Amino acid sequence: MLALVAPHVVTSARMSSAVPPPTVKRWTPVVDRLIGFLGHDDAAAISRADIVAWKDSLIEAGMKTVTVRDVYKAGTRPILQYAVDQGDLAENPAAGVKVRKAPQQRDKGFDGNEAETILSATKLKFSDKISVEMAAARRWSRGYVRIRVPGSTRSPR
């Protein structure tokens, strides 16, 4: 049966021709981490529940959901799908596993102190190192700066 190691599905001769080297380099530690979590390297023995438990363990360990989704799940799913496409697996256990966004920690926009800091910084003298055109653009844009302050209907000036 298909093994994830020796030397990984990612670096197998079949897949290496279809996947660019930087992608192989990025996916290899993902596969290593999955193997470490599962305790085996048999892709046929991986279930959807295993992938969900791995995903949950990554999040519980403090990893951001965006990292789990965009690195770990995004690396695992195509590797297993490639094995399905090659006839080595009947189905992809990572297909359909969702990583929900973390709840928002605060409102969008800035609080009053943050808005004041940003707006006061726009009034500072420009560096001599920026071009005349850039200084003019920054002066022009000062009048159009709008900072969203939650609970406020108008922007602070």
mmCIF file of C-alpha atoms in Angstrom:
data_model
loop_
_atom_site.group_PDB
_atom_site.id
_atom_site.type_symbol
_atom_site.label_atom_id
_atom_site.label_comp_id
_atom_site.label_asym_id
_atom_site.label_seq_id
_atom_site.Cartn_x
_atom_site.Cartn_y
_atom_site.Cartn_z
ATOM 1 C CA MET A 1 0.000 0.000 0.000
ATOM 2 C CA LEU A 2 0.999 3.623 -0.327
ATOM 3 C CA ALA A 3 3.273 4.926 2.394
ATOM 4 C CA LEU A 4 3.637 8.599 3.166
ATOM 5 C CA VAL A 5 7.351 8.190 3.768
ATOM 6 C CA ALA A 6 10.239 6.417 2.091
ATOM 7 C CA PRO A 7 10.792 9.050 0.780
ATOM 8 C CA HIS A 8 7.247 10.543 1.143
ATOM 9 C CA VAL A 9 4.546 10.711 -1.456
ATOM 10 C CA VAL A 10 5.605 14.321 -1.933
ATOM 11 C CA THR A 11 9.078 13.431 -3.134
ATOM 12 C CA SER A 12 8.136 10.281 -5.003
ATOM 13 C CA ALA A 13 9.297 10.086 -8.595
ATOM 14 C CA ARG A 14 5.729 10.293 -9.867
ATOM 15 C CA MET A 15 4.740 13.350 -7.901
ATOM 16 C CA SER A 16 8.013 15.267 -8.105
ATOM 17 C CA SER A 17 7.503 15.733 -11.827
ATOM 18 C CA ALA A 18 4.071 17.283 -11.175
ATOM 19 C CA VAL A 19 4.981 19.477 -8.195
ATOM 20 C CA PRO A 20 7.565 22.289 -8.205
ATOM 21 C CA PRO A 21 10.534 21.904 -5.805
ATOM 22 C CA PRO A 22 9.510 24.812 -3.517
ATOM 23 C CA THR A 23 6.147 23.134 -2.985
ATOM 24 C CA VAL A 24 7.837 19.837 -2.156
ATOM 25 C CA LYS A 25 10.051 21.679 0.317
ATOM 26 C CA ARG A 26 6.992 23.283 1.949
ATOM 27 C CA TRP A 27 4.920 20.085 2.084
ATOM 28 C CA THR A 28 7.601 17.761 3.471
ATOM 29 C CA PRO A 29 7.484 19.135 7.064
ATOM 30 C CA VAL A 30 3.685 19.054 6.902
ATOM 31 C CA VAL A 31 3.780 15.343 6.058
ATOM 32 C CA ASP A 32 6.394 14.758 8.768
ATOM 33 C CA ARG A 33 4.146 16.454 11.330
ATOM 34 C CA LEU A 34 1.144 14.388 10.233
ATOM 35 C CA ILE A 35 3.156 11.168 10.486
ATOM 36 C CA GLY A 36 4.373 12.196 13.943
ATOM 37 C CA PHE A 37 0.815 12.821 15.072
ATOM 38 C CA LEU A 38 -0.565 9.575 13.615
ATOM 39 C CA GLY A 39 2.338 7.392 14.682
ATOM 40 C CA HIS A 40 2.397 5.597 11.308
ATOM 41 C CA ASP A 41 3.121 6.344 7.666
ATOM 42 C CA ASP A 42 0.392 4.271 5.985
ATOM 43 C CA ALA A 43 -1.813 6.614 3.940
ATOM 44 C CA ALA A 44 -4.453 3.885 3.519
ATOM 45 C CA ALA A 45 -4.918 3.780 7.300
ATOM 46 C CA ILE A 46 -5.678 7.510 7.582
ATOM 47 C CA SER A 47 -9.321 8.294 8.258
ATOM 48 C CA ARG A 48 -11.223 11.545 8.106
ATOM 49 C CA ALA A 49 -11.420 11.408 11.913
ATOM 50 C CA ASP A 50 -7.593 11.279 12.024
ATOM 51 C CA ILE A 51 -7.337 14.421 9.887
ATOM 52 C CA VAL A 52 -9.944 16.222 12.023
ATOM 53 C CA ALA A 53 -8.149 15.196 15.248
ATOM 54 C CA TRP A 54 -4.816 16.391 13.795
ATOM 55 C CA LYS A 55 -6.371 19.710 12.766
ATOM 56 C CA ASP A 56 -7.898 20.146 16.236
ATOM 57 C CA SER A 57 -4.597 19.288 17.941
ATOM 58 C CA LEU A 58 -2.764 21.923 15.880
ATOM 59 C CA ILE A 59 -5.297 24.572 16.871
ATOM 60 C CA GLU A 60 -5.282 23.492 20.535
ATOM 61 C CA ALA A 61 -1.479 23.758 20.506
ATOM 62 C CA GLY A 62 -1.911 27.469 19.770
ATOM 63 C CA MET A 63 -1.505 27.489 16.014
ATOM 64 C CA LYS A 64 -3.597 30.109 14.231
ATOM 65 C CA THR A 65 -6.505 28.779 12.206
ATOM 66 C CA VAL A 66 -5.227 30.546 9.095
ATOM 67 C CA THR A 67 -1.920 28.637 9.386
ATOM 68 C CA VAL A 68 -3.696 25.327 9.884
ATOM 69 C CA ARG A 69 -5.935 26.008 6.890
ATOM 70 C CA ASP A 70 -3.392 27.572 4.515
ATOM 71 C CA VAL A 71 -0.359 25.426 5.358
ATOM 72 C CA TYR A 72 -1.252 22.142 7.035
ATOM 73 C CA LYS A 73 -4.613 21.357 5.458
ATOM 74 C CA ALA A 74 -3.570 22.933 2.162
ATOM 75 C CA GLY A 75 -0.500 20.691 2.089
ATOM 76 C CA THR A 76 -2.151 17.468 3.185
ATOM 77 C CA ARG A 77 -5.261 17.495 1.003
ATOM 78 C CA PRO A 78 -3.508 17.679 -2.407
ATOM 79 C CA ILE A 79 -0.962 15.032 -1.443
ATOM 80 C CA LEU A 80 -3.704 12.599 -0.514
ATOM 81 C CA GLN A 81 -5.743 13.631 -3.570
ATOM 82 C CA TYR A 82 -2.759 12.836 -5.779
ATOM 83 C CA ALA A 83 -2.674 9.362 -4.226
ATOM 84 C CA VAL A 84 -6.396 9.001 -5.006
ATOM 85 C CA ASP A 85 -5.823 10.168 -8.592
ATOM 86 C CA GLN A 86 -3.054 7.587 -9.004
ATOM 87 C CA GLY A 87 -5.309 4.811 -7.710
ATOM 88 C CA ASP A 88 -3.308 4.302 -4.511
ATOM 89 C CA LEU A 89 -6.181 5.410 -2.240
ATOM 90 C CA ALA A 90 -9.932 4.918 -2.595
ATOM 91 C CA GLU A 91 -10.815 8.343 -1.170
ATOM 92 C CA ASN A 92 -9.149 11.450 0.193
ATOM 93 C CA PRO A 93 -9.608 11.601 3.988
ATOM 94 C CA ALA A 94 -8.678 15.302 4.017
ATOM 95 C CA ALA A 95 -11.305 16.303 1.471
ATOM 96 C CA GLY A 96 -14.102 18.335 2.992
ATOM 97 C CA VAL A 97 -12.387 18.901 6.349
ATOM 98 C CA LYS A 98 -13.088 22.522 7.255
ATOM 99 C CA VAL A 99 -10.999 24.856 9.365
ATOM 100 C CA ARG A 100 -13.295 27.530 10.748
ATOM 101 C CA LYS A 101 -12.096 31.081 11.179
ATOM 102 C CA ALA A 102 -11.208 32.079 14.705
ATOM 103 C CA PRO A 103 -13.768 34.366 16.350
ATOM 104 C CA GLN A 104 -12.976 38.024 15.888
ATOM 105 C CA GLN A 105 -11.132 39.401 18.902
ATOM 106 C CA ARG A 106 -12.164 43.016 18.449
ATOM 107 C CA ASP A 107 -14.186 45.298 16.212
ATOM 108 C CA LYS A 108 -12.835 46.379 12.880
ATOM 109 C CA GLY A 109 -11.412 49.852 12.815
ATOM 110 C CA PHE A 110 -9.460 51.805 15.366
ATOM 111 C CA ASP A 111 -10.310 53.076 18.808
ATOM 112 C CA GLY A 112 -10.051 56.803 19.463
ATOM 113 C CA ASN A 113 -6.424 56.692 20.682
ATOM 114 C CA GLU A 114 -5.272 54.651 17.677
ATOM 115 C CA ALA A 115 -7.072 56.979 15.259
ATOM 116 C CA GLU A 116 -5.552 60.039 16.935
ATOM 117 C CA THR A 117 -2.062 58.533 16.729
ATOM 118 C CA ILE A 118 -2.435 57.795 13.023
ATOM 119 C CA LEU A 119 -3.925 61.180 12.160
ATOM 120 C CA SER A 120 -1.313 63.077 14.160
ATOM 121 C CA ALA A 121 1.421 61.139 12.341
ATOM 122 C CA THR A 122 0.071 62.445 9.018
ATOM 123 C CA LYS A 123 0.789 65.994 10.204
ATOM 124 C CA LEU A 124 4.488 65.358 10.849
ATOM 125 C CA LYS A 125 7.102 66.870 8.547
ATOM 126 C CA PHE A 126 8.050 64.592 5.691
ATOM 127 C CA SER A 127 11.518 63.132 5.456
ATOM 128 C CA ASP A 128 13.981 64.755 3.063
ATOM 129 C CA LYS A 129 14.539 61.282 1.603
ATOM 130 C CA ILE A 130 11.145 61.003 -0.140
ATOM 131 C CA SER A 131 10.573 62.455 -3.586
ATOM 132 C CA VAL A 132 8.751 65.724 -4.213
ATOM 133 C CA GLU A 133 5.960 63.797 -5.923
ATOM 134 C CA MET A 134 5.490 61.449 -2.960
ATOM 135 C CA ALA A 135 5.418 64.379 -0.507
ATOM 136 C CA ALA A 136 2.774 66.085 -2.658
ATOM 137 C CA ALA A 137 0.712 62.908 -2.818
ATOM 138 C CA ARG A 138 0.860 62.511 0.943
ATOM 139 C CA ARG A 139 -0.159 66.138 1.511
ATOM 140 C CA TRP A 140 -3.044 65.720 -0.904
ATOM 141 C CA SER A 141 -4.215 62.489 0.693
ATOM 142 C CA ARG A 142 -4.303 63.985 4.214
ATOM 143 C CA GLY A 143 -7.599 65.635 3.391
ATOM 144 C CA TYR A 144 -9.073 62.284 2.403
ATOM 145 C CA VAL A 145 -7.914 60.202 5.338
ATOM 146 C CA ARG A 146 -10.878 58.482 6.930
ATOM 147 C CA ILE A 147 -10.423 56.282 9.940
ATOM 148 C CA ARG A 148 -13.225 54.048 11.033
ATOM 149 C CA VAL A 149 -13.938 54.379 14.733
ATOM 150 C CA PRO A 150 -16.488 51.850 16.026
ATOM 151 C CA GLY A 151 -19.610 53.552 17.325
ATOM 152 C CA SER A 152 -18.758 56.805 15.599
ATOM 153 C CA THR A 153 -20.565 58.251 12.586
ATOM 154 C CA ARG A 154 -17.827 60.636 11.609
ATOM 155 C CA SER A 155 -14.074 60.356 11.336
ATOM 156 C CA PRO A 156 -11.900 62.226 13.816
ATOM 157 C CA ARG A 157 -9.858 65.118 12.450
#
